Amino acid sequence: MKIEVLEKNDTVLRVIVRDADVPLMNALRRIALADVPCMAIDEVVMIENSSILQDEIIAHRLGLTPLKTDLDSYNLPEACPCQSEFGCPQCRVTLTLDAEAKEGTRTVYSGELISENPEVVPVSDKIPIVKLAKSQKLKLEAYARLGRGKTHAKWQPVCVSAYKYYPKITTPTELCDDCTKCADICSKKVLEVKGSKVDVRDLLSCNLCMDCVEACPKKPAPLTVEWEKNAYVMNIESTGALPPERVLQEATKILGQQLNEFEEQVKVEQQ
Ligand SMILES: [Zn+2]
């Protein structure tokens, strides 16, 4: 298998994967969405809430606030040796919020949450939680835990996890009858007219919709759009909880563990 990185930054990872097959790509895609753990607020103790929003709505908003995750220092609650309902310092992070509108109406933002672990804080300080009118107060304690996307979407470390086939386009060697219909119809602007010829401008933007082939008045069209067998473009966009390459590494690790478990089960059945 060969992997070529097209784009990589704090939240986005785009790679070309060659010599892989669809079941493997799909398994990695699904594990990244549903099985790679990340931190999210799971329980909120309201100490004072005189805002107009109910406790439940504020708790829901806090749950959906992405938190930076320190995967190496925390256990999943079900795997933690403490086996406690309330958790322990190895499986729980406490965050507190104490806000009051002293001078007039103001918005409480995620940046006001104070975490006991500076590594586990909201990804962005600018997420609005509630608006307080003068003299209203919000005071609470929140407990964040590791969890998986299959339990609740708040534990999903990615907002995009997708792959597509690697496109393969062959353009006619010469412009046919001054027709540029194929280039004009493409919403992704994959094709462009260069002098007297239609050329591929941005191959990787092609989503294989076939509009260009259908727009061609000639049948069969001199332009062909196909996809390469066993080559894919994979796109992972993190919520900021984990670096996108870490999500992919964890996904491969989890797939390995699941296969080992499967093998063990098969052995037990044979006995
Ligand atoms: Zn614990």
Coordinates of N, CA, C and O in Angstrom, one line a residue, residues 14-183:
R14 N -5.6 15.1 3.9 CA -6.1 14.5 2.6 C -5.0 13.7 2.0 O -3.8 14.2 1.9
V15 N -5.2 12.4 1.8 CA -4.2 11.5 1.3 C -4.7 10.7 0.1 O -5.9 10.5 0.0
I16 N -3.7 10.3 -0.7 CA -4.0 9.4 -1.8 C -3.6 8.0 -1.3 O -2.4 7.9 -0.9
V17 N -4.5 7.0 -1.3 CA -4.1 5.7 -0.9 C -4.1 4.8 -2.1 O -5.2 4.7 -2.8
R18 N -3.0 4.1 -2.4 CA -3.0 3.2 -3.6 C -2.8 1.8 -3.1 O -2.3 1.5 -2.0
D19 N -3.3 0.8 -3.9 CA -3.2 -0.6 -3.6 C -3.9 -1.0 -2.3 O -3.4 -1.8 -1.5
A20 N -5.1 -0.4 -2.1 CA -6.0 -0.8 -1.0 C -7.3 -1.2 -1.7 O -7.5 -1.0 -2.8
D21 N -8.2 -1.8 -0.9 CA -9.5 -2.1 -1.4 C -10.6 -1.5 -0.6 O -10.4 -0.9 0.4
V22 N -11.8 -1.5 -1.2 CA -12.9 -0.8 -0.7 C -13.3 -1.2 0.8 O -13.4 -0.3 1.6
P23 N -13.3 -2.5 1.1 CA -13.7 -2.9 2.5 C -12.7 -2.3 3.5 O -13.1 -1.8 4.6
L24 N -11.4 -2.2 3.2 CA -10.4 -1.6 4.1 C -10.7 -0.1 4.3 O -10.7 0.4 5.4
M25 N -10.8 0.5 3.1 CA -11.1 2.0 3.2 C -12.3 2.3 4.0 O -12.4 3.2 4.8
N26 N -13.4 1.5 3.7 CA -14.7 1.8 4.4 C -14.6 1.5 5.9 O -15.1 2.2 6.7
A27 N -13.8 0.4 6.2 CA -13.6 0.1 7.7 C -12.9 1.3 8.4 O -13.4 1.7 9.4
L28 N -11.9 1.8 7.8 CA -11.1 2.9 8.4 C -12.0 4.1 8.5 O -12.0 4.8 9.5
R29 N -12.8 4.4 7.5 CA -13.7 5.6 7.5 C -14.7 5.4 8.6 O -14.9 6.4 9.4
R30 N -15.3 4.3 8.7 CA -16.3 4.1 9.8 C -15.7 4.1 11.2 O -16.4 4.6 12.1
I31 N -14.6 3.5 11.3 CA -13.9 3.5 12.7 C -13.6 4.9 13.1 O -13.7 5.3 14.2
A32 N -13.1 5.7 12.1 CA -12.7 7.1 12.5 C -14.0 7.9 13.0 O -13.9 8.7 13.9
L33 N -15.1 7.5 12.4 CA -16.4 8.2 12.8 C -16.9 7.7 14.1 O -17.3 8.5 15.0
A34 N -16.9 6.4 14.3 CA -17.7 5.8 15.3 C -16.9 5.2 16.5 O -17.4 4.9 17.5
D35 N -15.6 4.9 16.3 CA -14.9 4.1 17.3 C -13.7 4.8 17.9 O -13.2 4.4 18.9
V36 N -13.1 5.8 17.2 CA -12.0 6.5 17.8 C -12.4 7.4 18.9 O -13.3 8.2 18.7
P37 N -12.0 7.2 20.2 CA -12.5 7.9 21.3 C -12.0 9.4 21.3 O -10.9 9.7 20.9
C38 N -12.8 10.2 21.9 CA -12.4 11.6 22.2 C -13.1 12.1 23.5 O -14.1 11.4 23.9
M39 N -12.7 13.2 24.0 CA -13.3 13.7 25.2 C -14.5 14.6 24.9 O -14.5 15.3 24.0
A40 N -15.5 14.5 25.8 CA -16.7 15.4 25.7 C -17.3 15.5 27.1 O -17.2 14.5 27.9
I41 N -18.0 16.6 27.4 CA -18.6 16.7 28.7 C -19.8 15.8 28.7 O -20.6 15.8 27.8
D42 N -19.9 15.0 29.8 CA -20.9 14.0 29.8 C -21.9 14.2 31.0 O -23.0 13.7 31.0
E43 N -21.5 15.0 32.0 CA -22.4 15.2 33.1 C -22.2 16.7 33.6 O -21.0 17.1 33.6
V44 N -23.3 17.3 34.0 CA -23.2 18.7 34.4 C -23.9 18.9 35.7 O -25.1 18.4 35.8
V45 N -23.3 19.4 36.7 CA -24.0 19.7 38.0 C -24.2 21.2 38.0 O -23.3 22.0 38.0
M46 N -25.5 21.6 38.0 CA -25.8 23.0 38.0 C -25.8 23.5 39.4 O -26.5 23.0 40.2
I47 N -25.1 24.5 39.7 CA -25.1 25.1 41.0 C -26.0 26.3 41.0 O -26.8 26.5 41.9
E48 N -25.9 27.1 40.0 CA -26.9 28.2 39.9 C -27.1 28.6 38.4 O -26.1 28.6 37.7
N49 N -28.3 28.7 38.0 CA -28.7 29.1 36.7 C -29.9 30.0 36.7 O -31.0 29.5 36.8
S50 N -29.6 31.3 36.6 CA -30.7 32.2 36.5 C -30.9 32.8 35.1 O -31.6 33.7 34.9
S51 N -30.2 32.1 34.1 CA -30.4 32.5 32.7 C -31.7 32.1 32.2 O -32.4 31.3 32.9
I52 N -32.1 32.5 31.0 CA -33.5 32.0 30.5 C -33.4 30.6 29.9 O -34.4 30.1 29.6
L53 N -32.2 30.1 29.7 CA -32.2 28.7 29.2 C -32.3 27.7 30.3 O -31.7 27.8 31.4
Q54 N -33.0 26.6 30.0 CA -33.1 25.5 31.0 C -31.8 24.8 31.1 O -30.9 24.8 30.2
D55 N -31.6 24.2 32.3 CA -30.3 23.4 32.6 C -30.0 22.4 31.5 O -28.8 22.3 31.1
E56 N -31.0 21.7 31.0 CA -30.8 20.6 30.1 C -30.2 21.2 28.8 O -29.3 20.6 28.1
I57 N -30.7 22.4 28.3 CA -30.2 22.9 27.1 C -28.7 23.4 27.2 O -27.9 23.1 26.3
I58 N -28.4 24.0 28.4 CA -27.0 24.4 28.6 C -26.1 23.2 28.7 O -25.1 23.1 28.1
A59 N -26.6 22.1 29.3 CA -25.8 20.9 29.4 C -25.6 20.3 28.0 O -24.5 19.8 27.7
H60 N -26.6 20.3 27.2 CA -26.5 19.8 25.8 C -25.5 20.6 25.0 O -24.6 20.0 24.3
R61 N -25.5 21.9 25.2 CA -24.6 22.7 24.5 C -23.1 22.5 24.9 O -22.2 22.4 24.1
L62 N -23.0 22.3 26.2 CA -21.6 22.0 26.8 C -21.1 20.6 26.2 O -20.0 20.5 25.9
G63 N -22.0 19.7 26.1 CA -21.7 18.3 25.6 C -21.2 18.4 24.2 O -20.2 17.7 23.8
L64 N -21.8 19.3 23.4 CA -21.4 19.4 22.0 C -20.2 20.3 21.7 O -19.8 20.5 20.6
T65 N -19.6 20.9 22.8 CA -18.5 21.7 22.7 C -17.2 20.8 22.5 O -16.9 20.1 23.4
P66 N -16.5 20.9 21.3 CA -15.4 20.0 21.2 C -14.3 20.3 22.2 O -13.9 21.5 22.3
L67 N -13.7 19.3 22.8 CA -12.6 19.5 23.7 C -11.4 18.8 23.2 O -11.4 17.8 22.5
K68 N -10.2 19.5 23.4 CA -8.9 18.9 23.0 C -8.8 17.7 23.9 O -9.0 17.7 25.1
T69 N -8.3 16.6 23.2 CA -8.3 15.3 23.9 C -6.9 14.8 24.1 O -6.0 14.9 23.2
D70 N -6.6 14.4 25.3 CA -5.3 13.8 25.7 C -5.5 12.3 25.8 O -5.8 11.8 26.9
L71 N -5.4 11.6 24.6 CA -5.8 10.2 24.6 C -4.9 9.3 25.4 O -5.2 8.2 25.9
D72 N -3.6 9.8 25.6 CA -2.6 8.9 26.3 C -2.7 8.9 27.8 O -2.2 8.0 28.5
S73 N -3.4 9.9 28.3 CA -3.4 10.0 29.8 C -4.7 9.6 30.4 O -4.8 9.5 31.6
Y74 N -5.7 9.3 29.6 CA -7.0 8.9 30.2 C -7.5 7.6 29.7 O -7.2 7.1 28.6
N75 N -8.3 6.9 30.5 CA -8.9 5.6 30.2 C -10.4 5.8 29.8 O -11.0 6.8 30.3
L76 N -10.9 5.0 28.9 CA -12.3 5.0 28.7 C -13.0 4.5 30.0 O -12.5 3.6 30.7
P77 N -14.1 5.1 30.4 CA -14.7 4.8 31.7 C -14.9 3.3 31.9 O -14.6 2.7 33.0
E78 N -15.3 2.5 30.8 CA -15.6 1.1 31.0 C -14.3 0.3 31.1 O -14.3 -0.8 31.7
A79 N -13.2 0.9 30.7 CA -11.9 0.2 30.8 C -11.0 0.7 32.0 O -9.9 0.2 32.2
C80 N -11.6 1.6 32.8 CA -10.8 2.2 33.9 C -10.8 1.2 35.1 O -11.9 0.7 35.4
P81 N -9.6 1.0 35.7 CA -9.6 0.1 36.9 C -10.6 0.6 38.0 O -11.0 -0.2 38.8
C82 N -10.9 1.9 38.1 CA -11.7 2.4 39.2 C -13.1 1.8 39.2 O -13.7 1.6 40.2
Q83 N -13.6 1.5 38.0 CA -15.0 1.0 37.8 C -16.0 1.7 38.6 O -17.0 1.2 39.2
S84 N -15.8 3.1 38.7 CA -16.7 3.9 39.6 C -17.6 4.6 38.7 O -17.3 5.1 37.6
E85 N -18.8 4.8 39.2 CA -19.9 5.6 38.4 C -19.4 7.0 38.2 O -19.8 7.6 37.2
F86 N -18.7 7.5 39.2 CA -18.4 8.9 39.2 C -17.0 9.2 38.5 O -16.7 10.3 38.2
G87 N -16.3 8.1 38.3 CA -15.0 8.3 37.7 C -13.9 8.6 38.6 O -14.1 8.9 39.8
C88 N -12.7 8.6 38.1 CA -11.5 9.0 38.9 C -10.6 9.9 38.1 O -10.9 10.1 36.9
P89 N -9.5 10.4 38.6 CA -8.6 11.3 37.8 C -8.1 10.7 36.5 O -7.6 11.4 35.6
Q90 N -8.2 9.3 36.4 CA -7.7 8.7 35.2 C -8.8 8.5 34.1 O -8.5 8.1 33.0
C91 N -10.0 8.8 34.4 CA -11.1 8.7 33.4 C -12.0 9.8 33.4 O -13.1 9.8 32.7
R92 N -11.7 10.9 34.1 CA -12.6 12.0 34.2 C -11.9 13.4 34.3 O -10.8 13.4 35.0
V93 N -12.4 14.4 33.7 CA -11.8 15.7 33.8 C -12.9 16.7 34.3 O -14.0 16.7 33.7
T94 N -12.6 17.5 35.3 CA -13.6 18.4 35.8 C -13.4 19.8 35.2 O -12.2 20.3 35.2
L95 N -14.4 20.4 34.7 CA -14.4 21.8 34.2 C -15.4 22.6 35.0 O -16.5 22.1 35.4
T96 N -15.0 23.8 35.3 CA -16.0 24.7 36.1 C -16.3 25.9 35.3 O -15.5 26.4 34.5
L97 N -17.4 26.5 35.6 CA -17.8 27.7 34.9 C -18.5 28.6 36.0 O -19.4 28.1 36.7
D98 N -18.1 29.8 36.1 CA -18.7 30.8 37.0 C -18.8 32.1 36.3 O -17.8 32.8 36.2
A99 N -20.0 32.4 35.8 CA -20.2 33.6 35.0 C -21.3 34.4 35.6 O -22.3 33.9 36.0
E100 N -21.2 35.7 35.6 CA -22.2 36.6 36.0 C -22.2 37.9 35.1 O -21.2 38.4 34.7
A101 N -23.5 38.4 34.8 CA -23.5 39.6 34.0 C -23.7 40.8 35.0 O -24.8 41.1 35.5
K102 N -22.5 41.3 35.4 CA -22.6 42.4 36.4 C -23.0 43.7 35.8 O -23.7 44.5 36.3
E103 N -22.4 44.0 34.6 CA -22.6 45.4 34.0 C -23.8 45.5 33.0 O -24.3 46.5 32.7
G104 N -24.2 44.4 32.5 CA -25.3 44.4 31.5 C -25.3 43.1 30.7 O -24.6 42.2 31.1
T105 N -26.1 43.0 29.7 CA -26.2 41.8 28.9 C -24.9 41.4 28.3 O -24.2 42.2 27.8
R106 N -24.6 40.1 28.5 CA -23.3 39.6 27.9 C -23.5 38.1 27.5 O -24.3 37.4 28.0
T107 N -22.6 37.7 26.7 CA -22.6 36.3 26.2 C -21.5 35.5 27.0 O -20.4 36.0 27.1
V108 N -21.8 34.3 27.4 CA -20.8 33.5 28.1 C -20.3 32.6 27.0 O -21.0 31.9 26.2
Y109 N -19.0 32.6 26.8 CA -18.3 31.8 25.8 C -17.6 30.5 26.4 O -17.2 30.5 27.6
S110 N -17.3 29.6 25.5 CA -16.6 28.3 25.9 C -15.3 28.6 26.6 O -14.8 27.8 27.5
G111 N -14.6 29.7 26.2 CA -13.3 30.1 26.8 C -13.4 30.3 28.3 O -12.3 30.3 29.0
E112 N -14.6 30.5 28.9 CA -14.7 30.8 30.3 C -14.7 29.5 31.1 O -14.7 29.5 32.4
L113 N -14.8 28.3 30.4 CA -14.7 27.1 31.2 C -13.3 26.9 31.7 O -12.3 27.0 30.9
I114 N -13.2 26.6 33.0 CA -11.8 26.4 33.5 C -11.6 24.9 33.8 O -12.4 24.3 34.5
S115 N -10.6 24.3 33.2 CA -10.4 22.9 33.3 C -9.3 22.6 34.3 O -8.4 23.4 34.4
E116 N -9.5 21.4 34.9 CA -8.4 21.0 35.9 C -7.2 20.6 35.2 O -6.1 20.5 35.8
N117 N -7.3 20.2 33.9 CA -6.2 19.8 33.1 C -6.0 20.7 31.9 O -6.9 20.8 31.1
P118 N -4.9 21.5 31.9 CA -4.8 22.5 30.8 C -4.7 21.9 29.4 O -4.8 22.6 28.4
E119 N -4.5 20.5 29.4 CA -4.5 19.8 28.0 C -5.9 19.5 27.5 O -6.1 19.2 26.3
V120 N -6.9 19.5 28.4 CA -8.2 19.2 28.0 C -9.1 20.5 28.2 O -9.6 20.8 29.3
V121 N -9.1 21.3 27.1 CA -9.9 22.5 27.1 C -10.7 22.6 25.8 O -10.4 21.9 24.9
P122 N -11.7 23.5 25.8 CA -12.4 23.6 24.5 C -11.5 24.0 23.3 O -10.5 24.7 23.5
V123 N -11.8 23.4 22.2 CA -11.0 23.6 21.0 C -11.0 25.1 20.6 O -10.0 25.6 20.2
S124 N -12.2 25.7 20.8 CA -12.2 27.2 20.5 C -12.8 27.9 21.7 O -13.6 27.4 22.4
D125 N -12.3 29.1 21.9 CA -12.7 29.9 23.1 C -14.0 30.7 22.7 O -14.6 31.4 23.5
K126 N -14.4 30.6 21.4 CA -15.4 31.5 20.9 C -16.8 30.9 20.7 O -17.6 31.4 20.0
I127 N -17.0 29.7 21.4 CA -18.3 29.1 21.2 C -19.3 29.6 22.2 O -19.1 29.5 23.4
P128 N -20.4 30.3 21.7 CA -21.3 30.9 22.7 C -22.1 29.8 23.4 O -22.5 28.8 22.8
I129 N -22.3 30.0 24.7 CA -23.0 29.0 25.5 C -24.4 29.5 25.9 O -25.4 28.9 25.7
V130 N -24.4 30.7 26.4 CA -25.7 31.3 26.8 C -25.5 32.9 26.9 O -24.4 33.3 27.1
K131 N -26.6 33.6 26.7 CA -26.6 35.0 26.9 C -27.2 35.4 28.2 O -28.2 34.9 28.6
L132 N -26.5 36.2 29.0 CA -27.0 36.5 30.4 C -27.4 38.0 30.4 O -26.7 38.9 29.9
A133 N -28.6 38.2 30.9 CA -29.0 39.6 31.1 C -28.5 40.1 32.4 O -28.0 39.3 33.2
K134 N -28.6 41.4 32.7 CA -27.9 42.0 33.9 C -28.4 41.3 35.2 O -29.6 41.0 35.3
S135 N -27.4 40.9 36.0 CA -27.5 40.3 37.3 C -27.9 38.8 37.2 O -28.1 38.1 38.2
Q136 N -28.0 38.2 36.0 CA -28.2 36.8 35.9 C -26.8 36.1 36.1 O -25.8 36.6 35.7
K137 N -26.9 34.8 36.5 CA -25.7 34.1 36.9 C -25.8 32.7 36.3 O -26.8 32.1 36.2
L138 N -24.6 32.1 36.0 CA -24.5 30.7 35.6 C -23.3 30.1 36.3 O -22.1 30.6 36.1
K139 N -23.5 29.2 37.2 CA -22.4 28.5 37.9 C -22.6 27.0 37.8 O -23.7 26.5 38.1
L140 N -21.6 26.3 37.3 CA -21.7 24.9 37.2 C -20.4 24.1 37.2 O -19.3 24.7 37.1
E141 N -20.5 22.8 37.4 CA -19.4 21.9 37.4 C -19.7 20.9 36.3 O -20.8 20.3 36.3
A142 N -18.7 20.7 35.4 CA -19.0 19.7 34.3 C -17.9 18.6 34.3 O -16.8 18.9 34.6
Y143 N -18.3 17.4 34.0 CA -17.4 16.3 34.0 C -17.2 15.7 32.6 O -18.2 15.3 31.9
A144 N -16.0 15.8 32.0 CA -15.8 15.3 30.7 C -15.2 13.9 30.8 O -14.4 13.6 31.7
R145 N -15.6 13.0 29.8 CA -15.1 11.6 29.8 C -14.8 11.3 28.4 O -15.3 11.9 27.4
L146 N -14.0 10.2 28.2 CA -13.7 9.7 26.9 C -15.0 8.9 26.5 O -15.6 8.3 27.3
G147 N -15.3 8.9 25.2 CA -16.4 8.1 24.7 C -16.2 7.9 23.2 O -15.3 8.4 22.6
R148 N -17.2 7.1 22.6 CA -17.1 6.8 21.2 C -18.3 7.4 20.4 O -19.4 7.4 21.0
G149 N -18.0 7.8 19.2 CA -19.1 8.4 18.3 C -20.3 7.5 18.2 O -21.4 8.0 17.9
K150 N -20.1 6.2 18.3 CA -21.3 5.3 18.1 C -22.3 5.4 19.3 O -23.5 5.1 19.2
T151 N -21.8 5.9 20.4 CA -22.7 6.2 21.6 C -23.4 7.5 21.4 O -24.6 7.6 21.7
H152 N -22.7 8.5 21.1 CA -23.3 9.9 20.9 C -22.3 10.7 20.0 O -21.1 10.6 20.1
A153 N -22.9 11.5 19.1 CA -22.2 12.3 18.1 C -21.2 13.2 18.8 O -20.2 13.7 18.2
K154 N -21.4 13.6 20.1 CA -20.5 14.5 20.7 C -19.1 13.9 20.9 O -18.1 14.6 21.1
W155 N -19.0 12.5 20.8 CA -17.7 11.8 21.0 C -17.1 11.5 19.6 O -16.3 10.6 19.5
Q156 N -17.6 12.2 18.6 CA -17.0 11.9 17.2 C -15.8 12.9 17.0 O -16.0 14.1 17.1
P157 N -14.6 12.4 16.8 CA -13.5 13.3 16.7 C -13.4 13.9 15.3 O -12.5 14.8 15.1
V158 N -14.2 13.5 14.4 CA -14.1 14.1 13.0 C -15.5 14.6 12.6 O -16.5 14.1 13.0
C159 N -15.5 15.7 11.8 CA -16.7 16.1 11.2 C -16.8 15.6 9.7 O -17.9 15.4 9.2
V160 N -15.7 15.3 9.1 CA -15.7 14.7 7.8 C -14.8 13.5 7.8 O -13.6 13.6 8.3
S161 N -15.3 12.3 7.4 CA -14.4 11.1 7.2 C -14.9 10.5 5.9 O -16.0 9.8 6.0
A162 N -14.2 10.7 4.8 CA -14.8 10.2 3.5 C -13.7 9.8 2.6 O -12.5 10.2 2.8
Y163 N -14.0 9.0 1.6 CA -13.0 8.7 0.6 C -13.8 8.6 -0.8 O -15.0 8.4 -0.8
K164 N -13.0 8.8 -1.8 CA -13.6 8.6 -3.2 C -12.6 7.9 -4.1 O -11.4 7.9 -3.7
Y165 N -13.1 7.4 -5.2 CA -12.1 6.8 -6.1 C -11.2 7.9 -6.7 O -11.6 9.0 -6.9
Y166 N -10.0 7.5 -7.1 CA -9.1 8.4 -7.8 C -9.5 8.5 -9.2 O -9.6 7.5 -9.9
P167 N -9.9 9.7 -9.6 CA -10.4 9.8 -11.0 C -9.3 9.7 -12.1 O -8.2 10.0 -11.9
K168 N -9.8 9.3 -13.3 CA -8.9 9.1 -14.4 C -9.7 9.7 -15.6 O -10.7 9.2 -16.0
I169 N -9.2 10.8 -16.2 CA -9.9 11.5 -17.2 C -9.0 11.6 -18.5 O -7.8 12.0 -18.4
T170 N -9.6 11.2 -19.6 CA -8.8 11.4 -20.9 C -9.6 12.3 -21.7 O -10.8 12.2 -21.9
T171 N -8.9 13.4 -22.2 CA -9.6 14.4 -23.0 C -9.3 14.2 -24.4 O -8.3 13.7 -24.8
P172 N -10.2 14.7 -25.3 CA -9.9 14.5 -26.8 C -8.7 15.3 -27.1 O -8.4 16.4 -26.5
T173 N -7.9 14.8 -28.1 CA -6.7 15.5 -28.5 C -6.9 16.9 -29.1 O -6.1 17.8 -29.0
E174 N -8.1 17.0 -29.8 CA -8.4 18.3 -30.4 C -9.8 18.8 -30.0 O -10.7 17.9 -29.7
L175 N -10.0 20.1 -30.0 CA -11.3 20.6 -29.6 C -12.3 20.2 -30.8 O -12.0 20.5 -31.9
C176 N -13.4 19.6 -30.4 CA -14.3 19.1 -31.5 C -15.3 20.2 -31.8 O -16.0 20.7 -30.9
D177 N -15.3 20.7 -33.0 CA -16.3 21.7 -33.5 C -16.5 22.9 -32.6 O -17.6 23.3 -32.4
D178 N -15.4 23.4 -32.0 CA -15.5 24.6 -31.1 C -16.5 24.4 -30.0 O -17.0 25.3 -29.4
C179 N -16.7 23.1 -29.6 CA -17.7 22.8 -28.5 C -16.9 22.8 -27.2 O -15.9 22.1 -27.0
T180 N -17.5 23.5 -26.2 CA -16.8 23.5 -24.9 C -17.8 23.1 -23.8 O -17.7 23.4 -22.6
K181 N -18.9 22.4 -24.2 CA -20.0 22.0 -23.3 C -19.5 21.2 -22.1 O -19.9 21.4 -21.0
C182 N -18.5 20.3 -22.3 CA -18.0 19.5 -21.2 C -17.4 20.3 -20.1 O -17.6 20.1 -18.9
A183 N -16.6 21.3 -20.6 CA -15.9 22.2 -19.6 C -16.9 23.1 -18.9 O -16.8 23.4 -17.7

